[in-house]
């Protein structure tokens, strides 16, 4: 079978990048890259792995996204590797042609890893080269992601000229907050086979996504942005952010840990169980009770989205990095309500997943510290240590209530 490239598929493309994106995962390729159209082009930078960069270059930067149909996406016009293409990344960040930087580096990318430092260095280069205004847009699942990114960048500015650089950042660089939403599981070998069948061409890096997509951006820019058809520009993203993080991501994480305890593999498998839908509705009602507005239709929609059997979204993927995700997803509700029965059950399932020998396939940058909490004398103490480690609010009442769920979960039973 022939390979997907610009000689086998001819679509309109931008000639040069005006956006630099950090994080070349499936989510970016099925979200921001789908919203972006010529004449806007993206230079997409992979922070670590060269695999996707190499594969995309072999395909002239073309790849497919499959939802209800299979479509070739051409908005990425340059693929770079942060380590080996650092000079080019710096050049682009300094160029006045580039007016937008977007990031999907996951929660942990804001605390460690190479991107924030490279971004701050690139912005310093831009400042020295005339300082054209620019927008730097976080697309990660965090409360106030624009503020988080701005703080991380400012903290990376050191050395001579720091004060001038900080003043320029405040004046000429916008860090709008955003809410992004699309369920995009990691690509599997089966996806490659299905994409090849649909397209009649071989695509080494296809992406499969649900049909739904949403992008809400704080309308506070310092420079030109693409029209991004279908995106919403609002003065304050907070209501969208709370709904998305607490209801979608909060429920997702809960299903990941509970489903894993019960031996399931994917979100759709959990929804097909006798407790899955009931849990989504109950957890949604607990979380929605403290949010302004009406969230019933959103929860109804979540049930349908999670149930989609075409999307095999693995619990091990969603449950990974819990120590960073849970504060974003569960602690807002916990802070506003004190504890809630289904949130306690979910916390217990997370605790269970951190226990040595739970064999969930989930990873976490703090897995060693989490596992060490289990050297405690009993479950209540182990849970207390775990919750303290992740700075859980409402610590006093929680450990006991959470620990009562552990025996059933260890036996693979989810009791609502
Ligand atoms: C998921 C998200 O992996 C996870 O933690 O909860 O990636 C989720 O699928 C997206 O935020 C949906 O927009």
Short mmCIF file of C-alpha atoms and ligand atoms in Angstrom, two decimals:
data_model
loop_
_atom_site.label_atom_id
_atom_site.label_comp_id
_atom_site.label_asym_id
_atom_site.label_seq_id
_atom_site.Cartn_x
_atom_site.Cartn_y
_atom_site.Cartn_z
CA UNK A 1 0.00 0.00 0.00
CA UNK A 2 1.27 3.52 -0.82
CA UNK A 3 2.14 5.89 2.00
CA UNK A 4 0.12 9.03 2.79
CA UNK A 5 2.11 12.07 1.62
CA UNK A 6 1.72 15.17 -0.56
CA UNK A 7 2.11 13.18 -3.78
CA UNK A 8 -0.74 10.82 -2.85
CA UNK A 9 -3.06 13.46 -1.28
CA UNK A 10 -3.29 17.06 -2.46
CA UNK A 11 -4.95 19.49 -0.01
CA UNK A 12 -4.58 23.25 0.51
CA UNK A 13 -1.79 24.02 3.01
CA UNK A 14 -0.23 27.02 4.67
CA UNK A 15 3.19 27.86 3.32
CA UNK A 16 4.80 28.88 6.61
CA UNK A 17 4.19 28.46 10.33
CA UNK A 18 2.51 31.24 12.29
CA UNK A 19 1.83 29.08 15.34
CA UNK A 20 4.36 27.16 17.41
CA UNK A 21 2.89 24.23 19.33
CA UNK A 22 4.62 22.25 22.08
CA UNK A 23 3.43 18.66 22.57
CA UNK A 24 2.90 16.49 19.52
CA UNK A 25 0.54 13.94 21.05
CA UNK A 26 -2.73 12.58 19.66
CA UNK A 27 -4.77 15.23 21.49
CA UNK A 28 -3.11 18.17 19.74
CA UNK A 29 -3.41 16.47 16.37
CA UNK A 30 -7.17 15.90 16.89
CA UNK A 31 -7.90 19.27 18.52
CA UNK A 32 -5.96 22.50 17.85
CA UNK A 33 -4.59 21.13 14.57
CA UNK A 34 -8.13 20.37 13.39
CA UNK A 35 -9.40 23.85 14.29
CA UNK A 36 -6.49 25.50 12.43
CA UNK A 37 -6.71 26.13 8.69
CA UNK A 38 -4.60 27.78 6.00
CA UNK A 39 -3.22 30.42 5.78
CA UNK A 40 -2.36 29.59 9.41
CA UNK A 41 0.22 26.81 9.73
CA UNK A 42 1.63 25.10 12.81
CA UNK A 43 5.23 24.25 13.65
CA UNK A 44 4.67 21.39 16.08
CA UNK A 45 7.43 20.61 18.54
CA UNK A 46 7.84 17.24 20.27
CA UNK A 47 9.49 17.77 23.67
CA UNK A 48 10.97 14.28 24.00
CA UNK A 49 10.33 11.55 21.49
CA UNK A 50 11.46 11.77 17.88
CA UNK A 51 9.09 8.99 16.67
CA UNK A 52 6.13 11.13 15.64
CA UNK A 53 8.44 13.81 14.20
CA UNK A 54 10.14 11.24 11.97
CA UNK A 55 6.88 9.61 10.90
CA UNK A 56 5.23 12.95 10.11
CA UNK A 57 8.23 14.11 8.08
CA UNK A 58 8.07 10.89 6.07
CA UNK A 59 4.46 11.81 5.24
CA UNK A 60 5.12 15.47 4.37
CA UNK A 61 3.47 16.33 7.72
CA UNK A 62 0.11 14.87 6.67
CA UNK A 63 -1.89 12.49 8.88
CA UNK A 64 -5.51 11.45 9.33
CA UNK A 65 -8.10 12.05 12.01
CA UNK A 66 -10.98 9.58 12.14
CA UNK A 67 -14.24 10.40 13.92
CA UNK A 68 -17.36 9.71 11.88
CA UNK A 69 -15.20 9.90 8.74
CA UNK A 70 -11.48 9.77 8.00
CA UNK A 71 -9.99 13.12 7.01
CA UNK A 72 -6.45 14.18 6.09
CA UNK A 73 -5.19 17.11 8.20
CA UNK A 74 -2.60 19.46 6.71
CA UNK A 75 -2.29 22.28 9.26
CA UNK A 76 1.05 21.09 10.62
CA UNK A 77 3.67 22.49 8.25
CA UNK A 78 6.79 21.78 10.26
CA UNK A 79 7.60 19.04 12.81
CA UNK A 80 10.48 19.65 15.18
CA UNK A 81 12.22 17.89 18.02
CA UNK A 82 12.96 20.20 20.93
CA UNK A 83 16.38 18.69 21.61
CA UNK A 84 17.79 18.42 18.11
CA UNK A 85 15.97 21.38 16.51
CA UNK A 86 16.44 23.89 19.35
CA UNK A 87 17.89 26.58 17.07
CA UNK A 88 14.92 26.46 14.71
CA UNK A 89 12.48 26.54 17.65
CA UNK A 90 14.25 29.65 18.99
CA UNK A 91 14.16 31.27 15.55
CA UNK A 92 10.41 30.70 15.23
CA UNK A 93 9.66 32.01 18.72
CA UNK A 94 11.59 35.18 17.91
CA UNK A 95 9.90 35.71 14.54
CA UNK A 96 7.19 38.42 14.33
CA UNK A 97 5.37 36.13 11.82
CA UNK A 98 4.58 33.83 14.73
CA UNK A 99 1.84 35.36 16.89
CA UNK A 100 0.58 32.28 18.71
CA UNK A 101 2.19 29.58 20.86
CA UNK A 102 0.00 26.73 22.10
CA UNK A 103 0.91 23.97 24.56
CA UNK A 104 -0.35 20.48 25.38
CA UNK A 105 2.38 19.25 27.71
CA UNK A 106 0.11 17.70 30.40
CA UNK A 107 -0.05 18.75 34.04
CA UNK A 108 3.46 17.57 34.81
CA UNK A 109 5.01 19.58 31.98
CA UNK A 110 4.47 22.79 33.96
CA UNK A 111 6.58 21.53 36.87
CA UNK A 112 9.38 19.65 35.19
CA UNK A 113 10.65 18.77 31.74
CA UNK A 114 12.20 20.92 29.04
CA UNK A 115 9.32 22.97 27.59
CA UNK A 116 8.85 25.86 30.02
CA UNK A 117 12.59 26.62 30.01
CA UNK A 118 12.76 26.48 26.20
CA UNK A 119 9.69 28.69 25.92
CA UNK A 120 11.08 31.27 28.36
CA UNK A 121 14.41 31.27 26.51
CA UNK A 122 12.61 31.64 23.17
CA UNK A 123 10.53 34.55 24.49
CA UNK A 124 13.72 36.19 25.78
CA UNK A 125 15.10 35.88 22.23
CA UNK A 126 11.93 37.52 20.90
CA UNK A 127 12.28 40.36 23.40
CA UNK A 128 15.88 40.98 22.24
CA UNK A 129 14.78 40.92 18.59
CA UNK A 130 12.25 43.73 18.94
CA UNK A 131 9.65 42.16 21.21
CA UNK A 132 6.65 41.78 18.89
CA UNK A 133 3.54 40.95 20.96
CA UNK A 134 2.47 37.30 21.12
CA UNK A 135 -0.15 34.99 22.68
CA UNK A 136 0.99 31.97 24.66
CA UNK A 137 -1.92 29.60 25.15
CA UNK A 138 -2.02 26.62 27.50
CA UNK A 139 -4.37 23.86 26.35
CA UNK A 140 -3.95 21.59 29.37
CA UNK A 141 -6.54 20.47 31.90
CA UNK A 142 -5.77 22.82 34.78
CA UNK A 143 -7.70 25.50 36.63
CA UNK A 144 -6.61 28.92 35.35
CA UNK A 145 -4.18 27.29 32.91
CA UNK A 146 -3.20 30.70 31.52
CA UNK A 147 -2.20 31.95 34.96
CA UNK A 148 -0.33 28.70 35.72
CA UNK A 149 1.64 29.02 32.50
CA UNK A 150 2.36 32.70 33.00
CA UNK A 151 3.70 32.03 36.50
CA UNK A 152 5.87 29.13 35.29
CA UNK A 153 7.34 31.25 32.49
CA UNK A 154 8.01 34.23 34.76
CA UNK A 155 9.72 31.98 37.31
CA UNK A 156 12.05 30.71 34.55
CA UNK A 157 13.34 34.19 33.75
CA UNK A 158 16.70 34.70 35.42
CA UNK A 159 19.93 36.57 34.92
CA UNK A 160 20.78 40.06 33.70
CA UNK A 161 17.91 42.01 32.13
CA UNK A 162 15.38 40.06 34.17
CA UNK A 163 13.36 43.11 35.22
CA UNK A 164 13.08 44.42 31.65
CA UNK A 165 12.06 41.00 30.41
CA UNK A 166 9.39 40.64 33.11
CA UNK A 167 8.03 44.07 32.25
CA UNK A 168 7.87 43.11 28.55
CA UNK A 169 6.09 39.83 29.41
CA UNK A 170 3.48 41.75 31.41
CA UNK A 171 2.99 44.26 28.63
CA UNK A 172 3.26 42.31 25.36
CA UNK A 173 2.66 38.62 26.04
CA UNK A 174 -0.88 37.39 26.68
CA UNK A 175 -1.53 34.14 28.54
CA UNK A 176 -5.26 33.59 28.03
CA UNK A 177 -6.90 30.69 29.88
CA UNK A 178 -8.66 28.02 27.84
CA UNK A 179 -10.88 24.99 28.16
CA UNK A 180 -10.23 22.21 25.67
CA UNK A 181 -12.35 19.11 25.26
CA UNK A 182 -12.18 16.08 23.00
CA UNK A 183 -11.76 12.45 23.98
CA UNK A 184 -8.76 11.16 22.05
CA UNK A 185 -7.29 7.81 23.10
CA UNK A 186 -3.68 6.91 22.35
CA UNK A 187 -3.25 5.44 18.86
CA UNK A 188 -3.01 1.65 18.63
CA UNK A 189 -1.90 -0.77 15.86
CA UNK A 190 -5.61 -1.49 15.19
CA UNK A 191 -6.15 2.22 14.51
CA UNK A 192 -3.37 2.09 11.92
CA UNK A 193 -5.05 -0.83 10.19
CA UNK A 194 -8.46 0.86 10.26
CA UNK A 195 -7.09 4.16 8.95
CA UNK A 196 -5.30 2.38 6.10
CA UNK A 197 -8.51 0.63 5.16
CA UNK A 198 -10.54 3.85 5.20
CA UNK A 199 -7.96 5.88 3.29
CA UNK A 200 -6.42 3.32 0.96
CA UNK A 201 -3.04 4.69 2.04
CA UNK A 202 -0.68 3.84 4.85
CA UNK A 203 -0.64 6.39 7.71
CA UNK A 204 1.88 5.63 10.47
CA UNK A 205 0.44 8.24 12.84
CA UNK A 206 -3.37 8.32 12.52
CA UNK A 207 -5.56 9.65 15.33
CA UNK A 208 -9.00 8.36 16.35
CA UNK A 209 -11.27 10.73 18.26
CA UNK A 210 -14.87 11.11 19.35
CA UNK A 211 -16.98 13.40 17.11
CA UNK A 212 -17.46 15.96 19.93
CA UNK A 213 -15.02 18.83 20.31
CA UNK A 214 -15.00 22.06 22.28
CA UNK A 215 -12.54 24.94 22.67
CA UNK A 216 -13.28 27.94 24.87
CA UNK A 217 -10.71 30.74 25.03
CA UNK A 218 -10.44 33.78 27.24
CA UNK A 219 -10.77 36.70 24.87
CA UNK A 220 -7.64 38.51 26.03
CA UNK A 221 -5.04 38.46 23.28
CA UNK A 222 -1.96 40.56 22.63
CA UNK A 223 -1.60 39.69 18.94
CA UNK A 224 -3.51 38.16 16.03
CA UNK A 225 -5.07 34.70 16.44
CA UNK A 226 -6.60 32.45 13.78
CA UNK A 227 -10.41 32.52 13.40
CA UNK A 228 -10.53 28.90 14.80
CA UNK A 229 -13.99 28.16 13.46
CA UNK A 230 -16.20 26.64 16.17
CA UNK A 231 -14.11 27.92 19.09
CA UNK A 232 -15.79 30.25 21.61
CA UNK A 233 -14.14 33.45 22.77
CA UNK A 234 -15.46 34.58 26.17
CA UNK A 235 -14.47 37.16 28.80
CA UNK A 236 -14.12 34.53 31.56
CA UNK A 237 -13.67 30.78 31.06
CA UNK A 238 -14.35 29.87 34.73
CA UNK A 239 -17.86 28.40 34.31
CA UNK A 240 -16.73 26.24 31.36
CA UNK A 241 -13.60 25.23 33.19
CA UNK A 242 -15.40 24.12 36.34
CA UNK A 243 -17.94 22.15 34.34
CA UNK A 244 -15.30 20.44 32.23
CA UNK A 245 -12.68 19.71 34.89
CA UNK A 246 -15.04 18.69 37.69
CA UNK A 247 -17.66 16.84 35.65
CA UNK A 248 -15.87 15.35 32.65
CA UNK A 249 -12.32 14.93 33.92
CA UNK A 250 -13.41 14.37 37.53
CA UNK A 251 -15.75 11.55 36.50
CA UNK A 252 -13.18 10.18 34.06
CA UNK A 253 -10.56 9.78 36.79
CA UNK A 254 -13.09 8.22 39.16
CA UNK A 255 -14.16 5.70 36.50
CA UNK A 256 -10.51 4.92 35.78
CA UNK A 257 -9.71 3.89 39.37
CA UNK A 258 -13.03 2.19 40.12
CA UNK A 259 -13.06 0.41 36.77
CA UNK A 260 -9.52 -0.74 37.25
CA UNK A 261 -10.36 -2.17 40.69
CA UNK A 262 -13.24 -4.06 39.06
CA UNK A 263 -11.00 -5.47 36.32
CA UNK A 264 -12.20 -3.39 33.35
CA UNK A 265 -9.95 -2.03 30.62
CA UNK A 266 -11.70 0.93 29.02
CA UNK A 267 -14.23 3.66 29.88
CA UNK A 268 -16.78 2.11 27.50
CA UNK A 269 -16.38 -1.23 29.33
CA UNK A 270 -17.15 0.51 32.64
CA UNK A 271 -20.22 2.20 31.16
CA UNK A 272 -21.46 -1.21 30.05
CA UNK A 273 -21.23 -2.51 33.66
CA UNK A 274 -24.25 -2.48 35.95
CA UNK A 275 -22.90 0.47 37.98
CA UNK A 276 -21.15 2.65 35.36
CA UNK A 277 -23.98 4.92 34.28
CA UNK A 278 -25.35 5.15 37.81
CA UNK A 279 -21.94 6.28 39.01
CA UNK A 280 -21.57 8.93 36.29
CA UNK A 281 -24.99 10.36 37.14
CA UNK A 282 -24.43 10.24 40.91
CA UNK A 283 -20.93 11.69 40.82
CA UNK A 284 -22.12 14.36 38.37
CA UNK A 285 -24.97 15.30 40.73
CA UNK A 286 -22.59 15.60 43.70
CA UNK A 287 -20.18 17.80 41.78
CA UNK A 288 -22.91 19.86 40.06
CA UNK A 289 -24.67 20.61 43.36
CA UNK A 290 -22.07 23.25 44.23
CA UNK A 291 -21.72 24.77 40.76
CA UNK A 292 -23.89 27.63 39.53
CA UNK A 293 -26.19 26.81 36.62
CA UNK A 294 -27.86 23.69 35.33
CA UNK A 295 -25.64 20.71 34.47
CA UNK A 296 -28.16 17.92 33.88
CA UNK A 297 -27.87 18.02 30.06
CA UNK A 298 -24.06 18.06 30.29
CA UNK A 299 -24.11 14.93 32.46
CA UNK A 300 -26.58 13.25 30.05
CA UNK A 301 -24.14 14.03 27.25
CA UNK A 302 -21.22 12.64 29.28
CA UNK A 303 -23.03 9.32 29.64
CA UNK A 304 -23.36 9.13 25.86
CA UNK A 305 -19.78 10.21 25.21
CA UNK A 306 -18.31 7.77 27.72
CA UNK A 307 -20.51 4.96 26.40
CA UNK A 308 -19.22 5.30 22.81
CA UNK A 309 -17.95 1.78 22.01
CA UNK A 310 -15.88 3.05 19.07
CA UNK A 311 -13.57 4.84 21.52
CA UNK A 312 -11.41 2.40 23.44
CA UNK A 313 -10.03 4.83 26.01
CA UNK A 314 -7.86 2.86 28.40
CA UNK A 315 -8.31 3.32 32.14
CA UNK A 316 -4.54 3.00 32.59
CA UNK A 317 -4.03 6.11 30.42
CA UNK A 318 -6.61 8.22 32.28
CA UNK A 319 -5.55 6.97 35.73
CA UNK A 320 -1.90 7.86 35.18
CA UNK A 321 -0.43 10.96 36.91
CA UNK A 322 -3.26 10.96 39.46
CA UNK A 323 -1.19 12.89 42.01
CA UNK A 324 -1.26 15.85 39.60
CA UNK A 325 -4.70 15.32 38.08
CA UNK A 326 -6.81 14.80 41.22
CA UNK A 327 -6.16 18.25 42.71
CA UNK A 328 -7.49 19.76 39.45
CA UNK A 329 -10.44 17.42 39.14
CA UNK A 330 -11.67 16.55 42.64
CA UNK A 331 -10.38 19.11 45.10
CA UNK A 332 -12.56 21.98 43.90
CA UNK A 333 -15.64 19.92 44.74
CA UNK A 334 -14.04 18.70 47.95
CA UNK A 335 -13.22 22.25 49.00
CA UNK A 336 -16.74 23.47 48.20
CA UNK A 337 -18.73 20.60 49.69
CA UNK A 338 -16.56 18.94 52.29
CA UNK A 339 -16.73 15.26 51.58
CA UNK A 340 -19.32 13.48 49.44
CA UNK A 341 -20.08 9.73 49.38
CA UNK A 342 -19.11 9.01 45.76
CA UNK A 343 -16.05 11.23 45.94
CA UNK A 344 -14.93 9.23 48.98
CA UNK A 345 -15.44 6.01 47.05
CA UNK A 346 -13.41 7.44 44.16
CA UNK A 347 -10.62 8.51 46.51
CA UNK A 348 -10.57 5.00 47.92
CA UNK A 349 -10.24 3.54 44.43
CA UNK A 350 -7.34 5.93 43.71
CA UNK A 351 -5.71 4.94 47.01
CA UNK A 352 -6.15 1.28 46.06
CA UNK A 353 -4.43 1.95 42.73
CA UNK A 354 -1.36 3.34 44.53
CA UNK A 355 -1.01 0.24 46.70
CA UNK A 356 2.03 -1.92 45.87
CA UNK A 357 0.83 -4.96 43.94
CA UNK A 358 -2.36 -3.33 42.59
CA UNK A 359 -0.96 -3.83 39.04
CA UNK A 360 -3.06 -1.22 37.24
CA UNK A 361 -0.57 -0.30 34.49
CA UNK A 362 -0.92 3.32 35.66
CA UNK A 363 2.17 5.48 36.13
CA UNK A 364 2.74 8.54 38.28
CA UNK A 365 5.78 10.80 38.74
CA UNK A 366 5.30 10.32 42.50
CA UNK A 367 4.64 6.55 42.41
CA UNK A 368 7.53 5.81 44.80
CA UNK A 369 6.32 8.26 47.43
CA UNK A 370 2.73 7.06 47.00
CA UNK A 371 3.68 3.41 47.42
CA UNK A 372 5.74 4.28 50.51
CA UNK A 373 2.57 5.54 52.25
CA UNK A 374 1.47 1.92 52.49
CA UNK A 375 4.15 1.09 55.02
CA UNK A 376 1.70 2.59 57.54
CA UNK A 377 0.30 0.39 60.29
CA UNK A 378 -3.26 0.37 58.96
CA UNK A 379 -5.43 1.51 56.04
CA UNK A 380 -6.66 4.69 57.71
CA UNK A 381 -3.11 5.83 58.35
CA UNK A 382 -2.01 4.87 54.81
CA UNK A 383 -4.89 6.89 53.33
CA UNK A 384 -4.08 9.81 55.64
CA UNK A 385 -0.49 9.82 54.36
CA UNK A 386 -1.60 9.58 50.74
CA UNK A 387 -4.01 12.47 51.08
CA UNK A 388 -1.41 14.56 52.86
CA UNK A 389 1.06 13.86 50.07
CA UNK A 390 -1.31 15.30 47.48
CA UNK A 391 -2.43 18.16 49.76
CA UNK A 392 -6.05 17.06 49.88
CA UNK A 393 -8.33 19.55 51.60
CA UNK A 394 -10.73 18.40 54.33
CA UNK A 395 -8.17 15.97 55.72
CA UNK A 396 -9.72 15.32 59.10
CA UNK A 397 -12.85 13.45 58.19
CA UNK A 398 -11.65 11.82 55.00
CA UNK A 399 -9.18 9.04 55.80
CA UNK A 400 -11.58 7.00 57.90
CA UNK A 401 -14.48 7.26 55.47
CA UNK A 402 -12.22 6.51 52.50
CA UNK A 403 -10.55 3.51 54.14
CA UNK A 404 -13.89 1.76 54.78
CA UNK A 405 -14.21 1.16 51.02
CA UNK A 406 -10.84 -0.54 50.62
CA UNK A 407 -11.72 -4.17 51.48
CA UNK A 408 -14.48 -4.34 48.84
CA UNK A 409 -12.31 -2.64 46.22
CA UNK A 410 -9.46 -5.04 46.90
CA UNK A 411 -11.92 -7.86 46.28
CA UNK A 412 -12.84 -6.24 42.93
CA UNK A 413 -16.26 -5.04 44.07
CA UNK A 414 -17.60 -1.55 43.44
CA UNK A 415 -20.46 -0.94 45.87
CA UNK A 416 -22.47 2.23 45.22
C1 LIG B 1 -8.58 12.30 30.39
C2 LIG B 1 -8.51 13.48 29.43
O1 LIG B 1 -6.52 11.18 30.18
C3 LIG B 1 -7.22 11.90 30.91
O2 LIG B 1 -6.84 12.25 32.02
O3 LIG B 1 -9.45 12.61 31.43
O4 LIG B 1 -7.47 13.34 28.53
C4 LIG B 1 -9.84 13.68 28.67
O5 LIG B 1 -10.07 12.63 27.78
C5 LIG B 1 -9.87 14.99 27.92
O6 LIG B 1 -9.60 16.05 28.81
C6 LIG B 1 -11.22 15.18 27.24
O7 LIG B 1 -11.33 16.45 26.78
#
